[in-house]
Coordinates of C-alpha atoms in Angstrom, one line a residue:
M169 CA 33.6 33.1 -80.9
N170 CA 36.9 31.1 -80.1
V171 CA 36.8 27.8 -81.9
E172 CA 39.6 25.1 -82.1
P173 CA 41.0 25.4 -85.6
R174 CA 40.9 21.8 -86.3
T175 CA 37.2 21.5 -85.9
I176 CA 36.8 24.0 -88.7
V177 CA 39.4 22.6 -91.1
R178 CA 38.5 18.8 -91.1
R179 CA 41.1 17.5 -93.6
A180 CA 43.1 18.3 -96.5
L181 CA 41.9 17.1 -100.0
V182 CA 44.5 15.6 -102.4
T183 CA 43.0 15.3 -105.9
E184 CA 44.1 15.7 -109.4
K185 CA 42.2 18.9 -109.8
G186 CA 43.7 20.2 -106.5
T187 CA 47.2 19.4 -107.7
L188 CA 46.4 21.5 -110.8
I189 CA 45.1 24.3 -108.7
R190 CA 48.2 24.2 -106.5
E191 CA 50.6 24.5 -109.3
A192 CA 48.7 27.1 -111.3
Q193 CA 47.3 29.3 -108.5
N194 CA 49.1 28.4 -105.4
G195 CA 45.7 27.2 -104.0
Y196 CA 45.1 24.2 -101.6
L197 CA 41.8 22.4 -101.2
F198 CA 40.3 21.5 -97.7
E199 CA 37.1 19.9 -96.4
V200 CA 35.8 22.4 -93.8
A201 CA 32.8 22.5 -91.4
R202 CA 29.6 23.2 -93.2
D203 CA 28.7 26.2 -90.9
A204 CA 32.2 27.8 -91.0
N205 CA 32.5 31.1 -92.9
K206 CA 35.5 32.5 -94.8
I207 CA 36.9 34.5 -91.9
E208 CA 37.0 31.5 -89.7
I209 CA 38.6 29.3 -92.4
K210 CA 41.2 32.0 -92.9
Q211 CA 42.1 32.1 -89.3
A212 CA 42.2 28.4 -88.9
V213 CA 44.4 27.8 -91.8
E214 CA 46.8 30.5 -90.7
A215 CA 46.9 29.1 -87.2
I216 CA 47.4 25.4 -88.2
F217 CA 50.0 25.9 -91.0
S218 CA 51.7 29.3 -90.1
V219 CA 51.0 30.8 -93.5
N220 CA 49.4 34.1 -94.9
V221 CA 46.2 33.4 -96.8
T222 CA 45.2 35.9 -99.5
S223 CA 41.8 34.6 -100.6
I224 CA 39.3 31.9 -100.0
R225 CA 36.7 30.4 -102.2
T226 CA 34.1 28.1 -100.8
L227 CA 31.5 25.8 -102.3
R228 CA 28.8 23.3 -101.0
V229 CA 29.2 19.8 -102.2
H230 CA 26.0 17.9 -102.4
G231 CA 26.0 14.2 -101.2
K232 CA 25.7 11.6 -103.9
P233 CA 22.5 9.3 -103.7
K234 CA 23.5 5.8 -102.8
R235 CA 21.7 2.5 -102.7
V236 CA 22.3 -0.8 -101.0
G237 CA 20.0 -3.5 -102.1
R238 CA 16.5 -1.9 -102.1
H239 CA 17.3 0.7 -99.4
E240 CA 18.0 4.1 -100.7
G241 CA 19.8 7.0 -99.0
H242 CA 22.5 9.6 -99.7
R243 CA 25.9 10.6 -98.4
P244 CA 26.0 13.8 -96.3
D245 CA 26.5 17.2 -97.9
W246 CA 29.9 18.8 -97.1
K247 CA 31.7 22.2 -97.7
K248 CA 35.0 22.5 -99.7
A249 CA 37.4 25.5 -99.5
V250 CA 40.1 26.6 -102.0
V251 CA 42.7 28.6 -100.0
T252 CA 45.1 30.8 -101.9
L253 CA 48.4 31.5 -100.1
K254 CA 50.6 34.6 -100.5
K255 CA 53.3 34.1 -103.4
G256 CA 56.2 32.0 -102.4
Q257 CA 54.5 30.2 -99.4
T258 CA 53.5 26.6 -99.4
I259 CA 52.1 24.1 -97.1
E260 CA 54.4 21.1 -96.6
L261 CA 51.7 18.5 -96.0
F262 CA 50.8 18.9 -99.9
E263 CA 54.3 19.0 -101.1
Q264 CA 55.1 15.5 -99.8
V265 CA 52.4 14.0 -102.0

C-alpha cells in the first residue's frame, strides 16, 4: 500500500518529556495515524526527514472526558510514536525549539 507519508505522521510533539527523551535516547515524539503500524511509521519518518530509524515504540492515548455546561463528551483517541534515530543523527525541526 503506497500512502503519502504526511498522512501517517500527523505532527511533531514538542513537550518536556519529549525533550528529555530526545536528550537521553535520541528519540523523537510524533502524533501518527491511529491505524498506522510501525513499518509504515518508519518509512514515513525516513522519507520526510531523510534519517535512519533504529526503533519505534507506539502507544494509544485515550481522549480525556470533557464537559461544557451539562453536555458531556470526550476528546478523540490518538496514537503517539517514539522514534529512535541512528546515533549521531538529528531532526532539525526539534533542534530549533
